């Protein structure tokens, strides 16, 4: 996420040209303390063979680094406070399973884990296949067994089937393993609703309706917001108890085993929110826009964290417009928001663009591991808070130092194009001020209503097979299930057959096999990362 931020900070002044009209469109809306304006300082960043620690470079970057380090630390602390407030509800009342933590906990706590033959057989199979594939990447003469990421959309050239857009058939072993550990209805719903989105595209084209991919994004916006609101509503009794105890001298709720005292969590979250809003106001946003932005961000963060605790997806991308800025632009229009609000939100785009590295799910999983490992949760909270502050500053310095030495223009990836994406949207919004989009609002309502319906049905009827979390995660024109729907489908079928034929006993016997798939896949990626560091060679594509 910090690479996104750095890419955004360096973009508006270095990339400004007569053609894109950045200077007259929004330069006057950018606070001096947000970023570096001096292009002579940015020249070394893009061209390389320079140093961040040159006095004029370091002095120019000092205030932006301090500004954003404080902002990030407060934001991360706010999310940690939310986790402290919701942890008991999700862990003890709703008994969410935290699937992504199952493997490390088994490795650490089960003495017989590494004695399982089934584990080592699946581990060895995956490790051998992925090592061959990795070696084939560097030495094409080495045979390989490529099972990963084939886009089938080019095979559908005729209308209406060509509207399916990019559709990967992928068999990532670690996804197959992780999906086996989640409830069957969640696994089923995740791939079912992904294909449901493809059906919407094809059906819309078949009936002659001009179906925009953005309609899926609008549905996803409504789905994420309602799922978050439902999560808050489900926790209402617990949150009311916390609120009642705030002003009582003798508290009824026992919070001695929580990540932090509830009073600290409530007032910490309140104080952090006040800071974030004040930061945005000082940068140029209006009070209404700042409150709405961080309110939407809070609801989406809660939704994402609960989905991760339920479903455990290692990938939960919600990109492009499925974020607070996207919702506000659709519902309020760019004309109403104005240049100041839109410009500041463009600088805030880095931490809510796709939520790949969202801190709140990771924080909650750390607290879950602490509980299972009988580690004091408050000690874990101090570790999470302290390391976050240190990591922010170090990452900033390391990222900038690396790019000043090698040159961002020589580096491939998001550090270069993220600025075009964020400020390209800003440029479009400011060039053509728009009113609220009625069609997008309608589809936001569709996604919201459908999620509410699925939530009601799942709560009311145990036999209902469609889980709202699957719909929320798979929504959008490009979402978290884009890469992993196929292995989720395969695993849900296997799990269904195991449960129906052998019951819980056979399922438990099969768990080490699927954990071996995860461990073998990650072992190869970790090994090649170490090789890359030792030999100073790029290895990212070696096992992908």
Short mmCIF file of C-alpha atoms in Angstrom, two decimals:
data_model
loop_
_atom_site.label_atom_id
_atom_site.label_comp_id
_atom_site.label_asym_id
_atom_site.label_seq_id
_atom_site.Cartn_x
_atom_site.Cartn_y
_atom_site.Cartn_z
CA UNK A 1 0.00 0.00 0.00
CA UNK A 2 2.85 2.43 0.71
CA UNK A 3 4.19 1.82 -2.79
CA UNK A 4 0.81 3.05 -4.03
CA UNK A 5 1.15 6.14 -1.85
CA UNK A 6 4.65 6.93 -3.09
CA UNK A 7 3.49 6.48 -6.69
CA UNK A 8 0.63 8.91 -6.08
CA UNK A 9 2.76 11.52 -4.28
CA UNK A 10 5.31 11.88 -7.07
CA UNK A 11 2.79 11.95 -9.92
CA UNK A 12 0.91 15.30 -10.03
CA UNK A 13 3.86 17.66 -10.47
CA UNK A 14 6.32 15.46 -12.37
CA UNK A 15 3.69 14.27 -14.85
CA UNK A 16 2.08 17.66 -15.36
CA UNK A 17 2.04 18.74 -19.04
CA UNK A 18 0.26 21.30 -21.18
CA UNK A 19 -1.83 18.49 -22.66
CA UNK A 20 -3.17 17.03 -19.40
CA UNK A 21 -3.70 20.48 -17.84
CA UNK A 22 -2.89 19.30 -14.34
CA UNK A 23 -1.59 22.72 -13.31
CA UNK A 24 -4.81 24.62 -13.90
CA UNK A 25 -7.11 21.74 -12.96
CA UNK A 26 -5.93 20.81 -9.49
CA UNK A 27 -2.41 21.96 -8.56
CA UNK A 28 -3.93 24.83 -6.55
CA UNK A 29 -5.96 22.31 -4.53
CA UNK A 30 -2.87 20.37 -3.34
CA UNK A 31 -1.55 21.42 0.11
CA UNK A 32 2.16 22.25 0.22
CA UNK A 33 2.68 19.69 3.00
CA UNK A 34 1.19 16.80 1.02
CA UNK A 35 3.98 16.11 -1.45
CA UNK A 36 7.09 17.33 -3.25
CA UNK A 37 6.50 20.06 -5.82
CA UNK A 38 10.11 20.64 -6.89
CA UNK A 39 10.70 18.66 -10.11
CA UNK A 40 14.47 18.88 -9.64
CA UNK A 41 14.03 16.76 -6.50
CA UNK A 42 11.77 14.34 -8.35
CA UNK A 43 14.22 13.99 -11.24
CA UNK A 44 16.49 11.75 -9.22
CA UNK A 45 13.52 9.64 -8.16
CA UNK A 46 12.52 8.88 -11.73
CA UNK A 47 15.94 8.74 -13.39
CA UNK A 48 17.93 7.02 -10.64
CA UNK A 49 21.66 7.10 -9.91
CA UNK A 50 20.94 9.47 -7.05
CA UNK A 51 20.27 9.30 -3.32
CA UNK A 52 17.35 10.11 -1.08
CA UNK A 53 19.87 11.17 1.54
CA UNK A 54 21.24 14.05 -0.53
CA UNK A 55 20.51 17.12 1.65
CA UNK A 56 18.13 18.84 -0.82
CA UNK A 57 16.26 15.57 -1.44
CA UNK A 58 15.89 14.71 2.23
CA UNK A 59 14.77 18.20 3.21
CA UNK A 60 12.13 18.22 0.46
CA UNK A 61 10.76 14.82 1.50
CA UNK A 62 10.92 15.33 5.29
CA UNK A 63 7.51 16.99 5.69
CA UNK A 64 5.58 14.63 3.34
CA UNK A 65 7.14 11.59 5.03
CA UNK A 66 6.24 12.94 8.48
CA UNK A 67 2.75 13.96 7.35
CA UNK A 68 1.79 10.62 5.88
CA UNK A 69 3.54 8.57 8.57
CA UNK A 70 1.40 10.27 11.22
CA UNK A 71 -1.76 9.86 9.10
CA UNK A 72 -1.09 6.15 8.50
CA UNK A 73 -0.24 5.46 12.14
CA UNK A 74 -3.48 7.09 13.31
CA UNK A 75 -5.52 5.25 10.66
CA UNK A 76 -3.98 1.90 11.62
CA UNK A 77 -4.66 2.65 15.31
CA UNK A 78 -8.30 3.46 14.45
CA UNK A 79 -8.71 0.08 12.78
CA UNK A 80 -7.07 -1.64 15.75
CA UNK A 81 -9.62 0.02 18.05
CA UNK A 82 -12.45 -1.26 15.84
CA UNK A 83 -11.01 -4.77 16.09
CA UNK A 84 -10.91 -4.48 19.88
CA UNK A 85 -14.60 -3.56 19.85
CA UNK A 86 -15.77 -6.28 17.45
CA UNK A 87 -13.46 -9.16 18.40
CA UNK A 88 -15.70 -10.69 21.07
CA UNK A 89 -18.78 -10.52 18.84
CA UNK A 90 -17.09 -12.21 15.89
CA UNK A 91 -15.00 -14.72 17.84
CA UNK A 92 -17.24 -15.74 20.74
CA UNK A 93 -20.80 -14.91 19.65
CA UNK A 94 -20.68 -15.63 15.91
CA UNK A 95 -17.79 -18.11 16.21
CA UNK A 96 -16.12 -17.18 12.94
CA UNK A 97 -13.52 -19.73 11.89
CA UNK A 98 -10.52 -17.63 10.70
CA UNK A 99 -9.57 -20.21 8.04
CA UNK A 100 -6.38 -18.46 6.98
CA UNK A 101 -4.89 -18.98 10.46
CA UNK A 102 -5.58 -22.73 10.57
CA UNK A 103 -2.27 -23.82 9.06
CA UNK A 104 0.12 -21.75 11.24
CA UNK A 105 -1.83 -22.71 14.36
CA UNK A 106 -1.67 -26.41 13.48
CA UNK A 107 2.05 -26.15 12.78
CA UNK A 108 2.67 -24.45 16.11
CA UNK A 109 0.32 -26.39 18.37
CA UNK A 110 -0.17 -29.90 17.00
CA UNK A 111 2.83 -32.11 17.90
CA UNK A 112 1.80 -34.74 15.34
CA UNK A 113 1.25 -32.28 12.49
CA UNK A 114 4.56 -32.96 10.74
CA UNK A 115 4.21 -36.73 11.25
CA UNK A 116 1.30 -37.02 8.82
CA UNK A 117 2.15 -39.03 5.69
CA UNK A 118 -0.81 -37.51 3.88
CA UNK A 119 0.57 -34.04 4.59
CA UNK A 120 4.02 -34.86 3.21
CA UNK A 121 2.63 -36.61 0.13
CA UNK A 122 0.58 -33.58 -0.91
CA UNK A 123 3.42 -31.24 0.10
CA UNK A 124 5.94 -33.17 -2.00
CA UNK A 125 3.66 -33.32 -5.03
CA UNK A 126 2.98 -29.59 -5.03
CA UNK A 127 6.58 -28.69 -4.21
CA UNK A 128 7.88 -30.80 -7.13
CA UNK A 129 5.37 -29.39 -9.62
CA UNK A 130 5.96 -25.79 -8.60
CA UNK A 131 9.74 -26.20 -8.56
CA UNK A 132 9.63 -27.57 -12.12
CA UNK A 133 7.45 -24.67 -13.18
CA UNK A 134 9.83 -22.23 -11.51
CA UNK A 135 12.89 -23.72 -13.17
CA UNK A 136 11.08 -23.74 -16.51
CA UNK A 137 10.61 -19.98 -16.14
CA UNK A 138 14.39 -19.50 -16.10
CA UNK A 139 15.43 -22.54 -18.14
CA UNK A 140 12.77 -23.35 -20.79
CA UNK A 141 14.38 -26.73 -21.50
CA UNK A 142 13.22 -27.94 -18.08
CA UNK A 143 9.82 -29.68 -18.40
CA UNK A 144 6.89 -28.09 -16.58
CA UNK A 145 3.32 -28.79 -15.64
CA UNK A 146 1.62 -25.44 -15.97
CA UNK A 147 -1.76 -25.46 -14.28
CA UNK A 148 -2.06 -21.80 -13.51
CA UNK A 149 -4.00 -18.82 -14.78
CA UNK A 150 -5.30 -19.38 -18.31
CA UNK A 151 -7.68 -16.73 -19.64
CA UNK A 152 -10.50 -18.42 -21.58
CA UNK A 153 -12.23 -15.23 -22.77
CA UNK A 154 -10.37 -15.15 -26.17
CA UNK A 155 -12.17 -18.39 -27.07
CA UNK A 156 -15.52 -16.60 -26.89
CA UNK A 157 -15.48 -14.29 -29.91
CA UNK A 158 -19.16 -14.18 -30.86
CA UNK A 159 -21.87 -12.09 -29.26
CA UNK A 160 -23.22 -12.26 -26.61
CA UNK A 161 -20.56 -14.60 -25.17
CA UNK A 162 -17.68 -12.20 -25.82
CA UNK A 163 -18.98 -9.95 -23.07
CA UNK A 164 -17.69 -12.29 -20.34
CA UNK A 165 -14.41 -10.34 -20.34
CA UNK A 166 -11.29 -11.75 -18.67
CA UNK A 167 -12.07 -15.15 -17.12
CA UNK A 168 -9.23 -17.10 -15.59
CA UNK A 169 -9.18 -20.84 -15.17
CA UNK A 170 -6.59 -21.25 -12.44
CA UNK A 171 -5.61 -24.06 -10.09
CA UNK A 172 -3.52 -22.54 -7.34
CA UNK A 173 -2.77 -25.35 -4.86
CA UNK A 174 -2.80 -23.04 -1.85
CA UNK A 175 -6.27 -21.74 -2.79
CA UNK A 176 -7.56 -25.31 -3.08
CA UNK A 177 -6.13 -26.03 0.36
CA UNK A 178 -7.49 -22.91 2.04
CA UNK A 179 -10.95 -23.26 0.49
CA UNK A 180 -11.25 -26.76 1.93
CA UNK A 181 -11.09 -25.26 5.42
CA UNK A 182 -14.04 -22.89 5.04
CA UNK A 183 -17.75 -23.72 5.38
CA UNK A 184 -19.19 -25.39 2.29
CA UNK A 185 -21.91 -22.80 1.71
CA UNK A 186 -19.31 -20.04 1.68
CA UNK A 187 -17.09 -21.88 -0.80
CA UNK A 188 -20.07 -22.62 -3.04
CA UNK A 189 -21.44 -19.06 -2.90
CA UNK A 190 -18.08 -17.49 -3.72
CA UNK A 191 -17.73 -19.13 -7.15
CA UNK A 192 -21.47 -19.30 -7.87
CA UNK A 193 -21.92 -15.54 -7.61
CA UNK A 194 -18.76 -14.91 -9.62
CA UNK A 195 -20.31 -16.88 -12.49
CA UNK A 196 -23.61 -15.13 -11.78
CA UNK A 197 -21.89 -11.85 -12.64
CA UNK A 198 -20.74 -13.32 -15.95
CA UNK A 199 -24.32 -14.44 -16.65
CA UNK A 200 -25.51 -10.87 -16.08
CA UNK A 201 -23.08 -9.59 -18.70
CA UNK A 202 -24.09 -12.19 -21.29
CA UNK A 203 -27.81 -11.88 -20.62
CA UNK A 204 -27.69 -8.10 -20.85
CA UNK A 205 -25.99 -8.29 -24.24
CA UNK A 206 -28.36 -11.04 -25.43
CA UNK A 207 -31.47 -8.92 -24.85
CA UNK A 208 -29.92 -5.89 -26.53
CA UNK A 209 -29.37 -3.90 -23.39
CA UNK A 210 -26.19 -1.84 -23.26
CA UNK A 211 -24.71 -3.48 -20.17
CA UNK A 212 -21.84 -1.54 -18.63
CA UNK A 213 -19.19 -3.42 -16.63
CA UNK A 214 -19.57 -0.56 -14.15
CA UNK A 215 -23.01 -1.86 -13.23
CA UNK A 216 -21.32 -4.82 -11.54
CA UNK A 217 -19.10 -2.36 -9.67
CA UNK A 218 -22.18 -0.40 -8.56
CA UNK A 219 -23.81 -3.59 -7.30
CA UNK A 220 -20.59 -4.36 -5.45
CA UNK A 221 -20.60 -0.93 -3.82
CA UNK A 222 -24.08 -1.53 -2.44
CA UNK A 223 -23.21 -5.09 -1.41
CA UNK A 224 -20.10 -4.14 0.57
CA UNK A 225 -21.87 -1.31 2.37
CA UNK A 226 -24.91 -3.38 3.36
CA UNK A 227 -22.74 -6.31 4.45
CA UNK A 228 -20.82 -3.95 6.71
CA UNK A 229 -24.01 -2.43 8.08
CA UNK A 230 -25.46 -5.90 8.72
CA UNK A 231 -22.25 -6.81 10.59
CA UNK A 232 -22.67 -3.72 12.77
CA UNK A 233 -26.37 -4.49 13.30
CA UNK A 234 -25.58 -8.08 14.30
CA UNK A 235 -23.21 -6.71 16.95
CA UNK A 236 -25.72 -4.16 18.26
CA UNK A 237 -26.31 -5.83 21.66
CA UNK A 238 -22.58 -6.12 22.32
CA UNK A 239 -21.96 -2.53 21.20
CA UNK A 240 -24.85 -1.27 23.36
CA UNK A 241 -23.32 -3.03 26.36
CA UNK A 242 -19.99 -1.36 25.63
CA UNK A 243 -21.71 2.04 25.30
CA UNK A 244 -23.59 1.61 28.60
CA UNK A 245 -20.36 0.83 30.43
CA UNK A 246 -18.56 3.91 29.18
CA UNK A 247 -19.84 6.22 31.91
CA UNK A 248 -20.40 3.69 34.71
CA UNK A 249 -17.93 3.71 37.60
CA UNK A 250 -18.43 -0.04 38.07
CA UNK A 251 -18.39 -1.73 34.72
CA UNK A 252 -20.44 -4.83 34.04
CA UNK A 253 -18.52 -6.02 30.97
CA UNK A 254 -15.32 -7.88 31.71
CA UNK A 255 -12.74 -6.64 29.22
CA UNK A 256 -9.61 -7.81 31.01
CA UNK A 257 -8.96 -10.36 28.27
CA UNK A 258 -9.59 -7.96 25.38
CA UNK A 259 -7.02 -6.36 23.11
CA UNK A 260 -7.54 -3.11 25.00
CA UNK A 261 -10.06 -1.87 27.58
CA UNK A 262 -13.34 -1.03 25.88
CA UNK A 263 -13.16 2.55 27.13
CA UNK A 264 -9.73 2.94 25.54
CA UNK A 265 -11.02 1.37 22.31
CA UNK A 266 -14.07 3.65 22.13
CA UNK A 267 -12.31 6.88 22.98
CA UNK A 268 -9.29 5.87 20.91
CA UNK A 269 -11.48 5.25 17.86
CA UNK A 270 -13.31 8.54 18.46
CA UNK A 271 -10.07 10.50 18.82
CA UNK A 272 -8.53 8.87 15.77
CA UNK A 273 -11.62 9.65 13.70
CA UNK A 274 -11.54 13.28 14.84
CA UNK A 275 -7.89 13.47 13.75
CA UNK A 276 -8.57 11.91 10.34
CA UNK A 277 -11.46 14.30 9.69
CA UNK A 278 -9.44 17.31 10.93
CA UNK A 279 -6.53 16.24 8.70
CA UNK A 280 -8.87 16.15 5.69
CA UNK A 281 -10.46 19.50 6.58
CA UNK A 282 -7.05 21.15 6.88
CA UNK A 283 -6.13 19.64 3.51
CA UNK A 284 -9.18 21.23 1.88
CA UNK A 285 -12.12 18.84 2.17
CA UNK A 286 -15.51 19.98 3.43
CA UNK A 287 -16.79 18.63 6.74
CA UNK A 288 -19.65 16.75 5.08
CA UNK A 289 -17.35 15.06 2.54
CA UNK A 290 -14.72 14.13 5.14
CA UNK A 291 -17.26 12.61 7.56
CA UNK A 292 -18.97 10.71 4.72
CA UNK A 293 -15.65 9.46 3.30
CA UNK A 294 -14.37 8.02 6.58
CA UNK A 295 -17.82 6.75 7.50
CA UNK A 296 -17.98 4.75 4.27
CA UNK A 297 -14.40 3.62 4.81
CA UNK A 298 -15.31 2.32 8.29
CA UNK A 299 -18.29 0.30 7.02
CA UNK A 300 -16.24 -1.22 4.19
CA UNK A 301 -13.35 -2.05 6.55
CA UNK A 302 -15.72 -3.87 8.92
CA UNK A 303 -17.25 -5.77 5.99
CA UNK A 304 -13.85 -6.79 4.64
CA UNK A 305 -12.57 -7.92 8.03
CA UNK A 306 -15.63 -10.04 8.74
CA UNK A 307 -15.45 -11.65 5.29
CA UNK A 308 -11.80 -12.53 5.84
CA UNK A 309 -12.64 -14.02 9.25
CA UNK A 310 -15.47 -16.06 7.70
CA UNK A 311 -14.15 -16.98 4.28
CA UNK A 312 -10.41 -16.54 4.66
CA UNK A 313 -9.65 -15.43 1.08
CA UNK A 314 -5.99 -14.45 0.63
CA UNK A 315 -7.15 -12.23 -2.25
CA UNK A 316 -9.98 -9.77 -1.67
CA UNK A 317 -9.54 -7.12 -4.29
CA UNK A 318 -12.30 -4.53 -4.67
CA UNK A 319 -10.80 -2.20 -7.22
CA UNK A 320 -11.33 1.01 -9.14
CA UNK A 321 -14.66 2.50 -7.95
CA UNK A 322 -15.64 0.13 -5.14
CA UNK A 323 -14.37 2.51 -2.49
CA UNK A 324 -15.59 5.65 -0.67
CA UNK A 325 -14.64 8.00 -3.51
CA UNK A 326 -16.41 5.82 -6.09
CA UNK A 327 -19.61 5.70 -4.03
CA UNK A 328 -19.57 9.44 -3.41
CA UNK A 329 -18.99 10.27 -7.08
CA UNK A 330 -21.83 8.01 -8.18
CA UNK A 331 -24.35 9.18 -5.59
CA UNK A 332 -23.45 12.85 -5.17
CA UNK A 333 -21.85 13.69 -8.51
CA UNK A 334 -18.58 15.48 -9.17
CA UNK A 335 -20.29 18.85 -9.53
CA UNK A 336 -21.50 18.71 -5.93
CA UNK A 337 -18.21 17.42 -4.52
CA UNK A 338 -16.01 20.02 -6.20
CA UNK A 339 -12.31 20.19 -6.91
CA UNK A 340 -11.04 20.39 -3.31
CA UNK A 341 -12.80 17.23 -2.15
CA UNK A 342 -11.97 15.29 -5.31
CA UNK A 343 -8.28 16.26 -5.16
CA UNK A 344 -7.79 15.25 -1.52
CA UNK A 345 -9.64 11.96 -2.12
CA UNK A 346 -7.27 11.29 -5.03
CA UNK A 347 -4.38 11.41 -2.54
CA UNK A 348 -6.32 9.06 -0.24
CA UNK A 349 -6.87 6.55 -3.05
CA UNK A 350 -3.76 4.52 -2.18
CA UNK A 351 -5.18 2.72 0.87
CA UNK A 352 -8.63 1.89 -0.50
CA UNK A 353 -7.96 1.19 -4.17
CA UNK A 354 -8.05 -2.60 -3.92
CA UNK A 355 -7.59 -3.48 -0.22
CA UNK A 356 -5.05 -6.21 -0.95
CA UNK A 357 -3.00 -5.35 2.12
CA UNK A 358 -5.77 -4.05 4.36
CA UNK A 359 -4.43 -4.00 7.95
CA UNK A 360 -7.70 -4.64 9.83
CA UNK A 361 -8.11 -8.34 8.87
CA UNK A 362 -4.44 -8.96 9.67
CA UNK A 363 -4.80 -7.30 13.06
CA UNK A 364 -7.86 -9.40 13.93
CA UNK A 365 -6.12 -12.61 12.86
CA UNK A 366 -3.14 -11.70 15.04
CA UNK A 367 -5.50 -11.35 18.02
CA UNK A 368 -7.08 -14.72 17.17
CA UNK A 369 -3.65 -16.38 17.03
CA UNK A 370 -2.76 -14.72 20.35
CA UNK A 371 -5.91 -16.18 21.92
CA UNK A 372 -5.28 -19.67 20.57
CA UNK A 373 -1.63 -19.51 21.53
CA UNK A 374 -2.44 -18.21 25.03
CA UNK A 375 -0.56 -14.98 24.39
CA UNK A 376 -1.72 -11.87 26.21
CA UNK A 377 -3.85 -9.90 23.73
CA UNK A 378 -2.75 -6.57 25.11
CA UNK A 379 0.88 -7.51 24.57
CA UNK A 380 -0.05 -8.41 21.01
CA UNK A 381 -1.82 -5.06 20.62
CA UNK A 382 1.29 -3.20 21.74
CA UNK A 383 3.37 -5.18 19.26
CA UNK A 384 0.91 -4.44 16.44
CA UNK A 385 0.79 -0.73 17.22
CA UNK A 386 4.52 -0.30 17.77
CA UNK A 387 5.67 -2.24 14.74
CA UNK A 388 3.15 -0.40 12.54
CA UNK A 389 4.72 2.97 13.37
CA UNK A 390 8.25 1.68 12.85
CA UNK A 391 7.31 -0.14 9.64
CA UNK A 392 5.66 2.93 8.12
CA UNK A 393 8.75 5.12 8.49
CA UNK A 394 11.19 2.39 7.44
CA UNK A 395 9.11 1.42 4.40
CA UNK A 396 8.88 5.02 3.28
CA UNK A 397 12.64 5.48 3.51
CA UNK A 398 13.46 2.11 1.91
CA UNK A 399 11.02 2.63 -0.97
CA UNK A 400 12.28 6.11 -1.77
CA UNK A 401 15.94 5.16 -1.31
CA UNK A 402 15.57 2.22 -3.70
CA UNK A 403 13.87 4.28 -6.36
CA UNK A 404 16.37 7.15 -6.09
CA UNK A 405 19.15 4.63 -6.65
CA UNK A 406 17.61 2.66 -9.51
CA UNK A 407 15.07 5.07 -11.00
CA UNK A 408 11.30 4.63 -11.00
CA UNK A 409 11.17 4.96 -14.79
CA UNK A 410 13.16 1.70 -15.04
CA UNK A 411 10.84 -0.17 -12.71
CA UNK A 412 7.75 -1.99 -13.92
CA UNK A 413 4.53 -2.09 -11.95
CA UNK A 414 2.11 -0.03 -9.97
CA UNK A 415 4.63 2.45 -8.62
CA UNK A 416 4.45 4.08 -12.05
CA UNK A 417 0.85 3.61 -13.18
CA UNK A 418 -1.01 4.14 -9.88
CA UNK A 419 -0.64 7.90 -10.28
CA UNK A 420 -2.13 7.80 -13.77
CA UNK A 421 -5.07 5.80 -12.44
CA UNK A 422 -5.86 8.07 -9.50
CA UNK A 423 -5.23 11.43 -11.14
CA UNK A 424 -6.62 10.25 -14.48
CA UNK A 425 -9.96 9.85 -12.73
CA UNK A 426 -9.54 13.26 -11.10
CA UNK A 427 -8.73 14.84 -14.46
CA UNK A 428 -11.86 13.31 -15.98
CA UNK A 429 -14.03 14.42 -13.06
CA UNK A 430 -12.78 18.02 -13.20
CA UNK A 431 -12.96 18.31 -17.00
CA UNK A 432 -16.58 17.15 -17.13
CA UNK A 433 -18.48 17.95 -13.96
CA UNK A 434 -21.31 15.47 -13.61
CA UNK A 435 -24.51 15.16 -11.63
CA UNK A 436 -25.46 12.02 -9.69
CA UNK A 437 -25.59 8.95 -11.97
CA UNK A 438 -29.13 7.60 -11.78
CA UNK A 439 -28.29 4.25 -13.39
CA UNK A 440 -25.36 3.65 -11.05
CA UNK A 441 -27.43 4.60 -8.02
CA UNK A 442 -30.09 2.12 -9.15
CA UNK A 443 -27.55 -0.70 -9.31
CA UNK A 444 -26.09 0.29 -5.94
CA UNK A 445 -29.62 -0.22 -4.66
CA UNK A 446 -29.85 -3.61 -6.42
CA UNK A 447 -26.62 -4.83 -4.81
CA UNK A 448 -27.67 -3.48 -1.41
CA UNK A 449 -31.15 -5.03 -1.57
CA UNK A 450 -29.85 -8.40 -2.77
CA UNK A 451 -27.25 -8.54 0.00
CA UNK A 452 -29.91 -7.66 2.58
CA UNK A 453 -32.13 -10.42 1.16
CA UNK A 454 -29.34 -13.00 1.27
CA UNK A 455 -28.46 -11.98 4.84
CA UNK A 456 -32.09 -12.33 5.94
CA UNK A 457 -32.49 -15.72 4.29
CA UNK A 458 -29.24 -17.06 5.72
CA UNK A 459 -30.17 -15.89 9.20
CA UNK A 460 -33.72 -17.26 8.99
CA UNK A 461 -33.23 -20.58 7.21
CA UNK A 462 -30.30 -22.90 7.95
CA UNK A 463 -30.88 -24.82 4.70
CA UNK A 464 -30.41 -21.68 2.54
CA UNK A 465 -27.32 -22.44 0.40
CA UNK A 466 -26.39 -18.91 -0.71
CA UNK A 467 -24.18 -16.96 1.66
CA UNK A 468 -24.10 -13.14 1.38
CA UNK A 469 -20.32 -13.11 1.94
CA UNK A 470 -19.85 -15.05 -1.30
CA UNK A 471 -21.90 -12.50 -3.24
CA UNK A 472 -20.09 -9.55 -1.68
CA UNK A 473 -16.62 -10.97 -2.34
CA UNK A 474 -17.32 -12.01 -5.93
CA UNK A 475 -19.01 -8.78 -7.00
CA UNK A 476 -17.52 -6.09 -9.20
CA UNK A 477 -16.13 -6.18 -12.69
CA UNK A 478 -12.78 -7.20 -11.19
CA UNK A 479 -12.87 -8.58 -7.68
CA UNK A 480 -11.36 -11.01 -5.24
CA UNK A 481 -12.71 -14.11 -6.97
CA UNK A 482 -11.28 -13.23 -10.40
CA UNK A 483 -8.22 -15.44 -9.88
CA UNK A 484 -9.55 -18.03 -7.45
CA UNK A 485 -13.12 -18.95 -8.46
CA UNK A 486 -12.03 -22.11 -10.32
CA UNK A 487 -10.07 -23.68 -7.44
CA UNK A 488 -12.91 -22.69 -5.11
CA UNK A 489 -15.31 -24.58 -7.40
CA UNK A 490 -13.09 -27.65 -7.51
CA UNK A 491 -12.61 -27.70 -3.76
CA UNK A 492 -16.27 -27.20 -2.91
CA UNK A 493 -17.16 -30.21 -5.10
CA UNK A 494 -14.46 -32.34 -3.45
CA UNK A 495 -15.54 -31.25 0.02
CA UNK A 496 -19.20 -31.97 -0.76
CA UNK A 497 -18.33 -35.49 -1.93
CA UNK A 498 -16.18 -36.13 1.14
CA UNK A 499 -18.84 -34.95 3.58
CA UNK A 500 -21.67 -36.82 1.89
CA UNK A 501 -19.76 -40.07 1.52
CA UNK A 502 -17.61 -40.21 4.64
CA UNK A 503 -18.95 -37.56 6.96
CA UNK A 504 -16.94 -35.59 9.48
CA UNK A 505 -14.50 -38.43 10.09
CA UNK A 506 -13.34 -38.57 6.49
CA UNK A 507 -13.19 -34.77 6.38
CA UNK A 508 -10.80 -34.69 9.33
CA UNK A 509 -8.61 -37.32 7.71
CA UNK A 510 -8.48 -35.23 4.51
CA UNK A 511 -7.51 -31.97 6.23
CA UNK A 512 -3.73 -32.76 6.33
CA UNK A 513 -3.79 -33.41 2.56
CA UNK A 514 -5.15 -29.95 1.86
CA UNK A 515 -2.89 -28.28 4.40
CA UNK A 516 0.01 -29.92 2.58
CA UNK A 517 -1.11 -28.21 -0.62
CA UNK A 518 -0.92 -24.82 1.08
CA UNK A 519 2.41 -25.52 2.75
CA UNK A 520 4.03 -26.88 -0.43
CA UNK A 521 2.90 -23.93 -2.52
CA UNK A 522 4.14 -21.37 -0.02
CA UNK A 523 7.41 -23.22 0.55
CA UNK A 524 8.33 -22.84 -3.12
CA UNK A 525 7.47 -19.14 -3.19
CA UNK A 526 9.47 -18.51 0.02
CA UNK A 527 12.43 -20.46 -1.31
CA UNK A 528 12.54 -18.49 -4.55
CA UNK A 529 12.21 -15.22 -2.66
CA UNK A 530 15.31 -16.13 -0.64
CA UNK A 531 17.12 -17.16 -3.84
CA UNK A 532 16.21 -13.84 -5.41
CA UNK A 533 17.57 -11.92 -2.43
CA UNK A 534 20.77 -13.95 -2.35
CA UNK A 535 21.44 -13.79 -6.11
CA UNK A 536 19.89 -10.34 -6.65
CA UNK A 537 17.63 -11.54 -9.45
CA UNK A 538 13.89 -10.96 -10.08
CA UNK A 539 11.90 -14.06 -9.12
CA UNK A 540 8.29 -12.85 -8.95
CA UNK A 541 7.14 -14.68 -12.05
CA UNK A 542 9.01 -17.88 -11.29
CA UNK A 543 6.22 -19.65 -9.47
CA UNK A 544 3.20 -17.52 -10.44
#
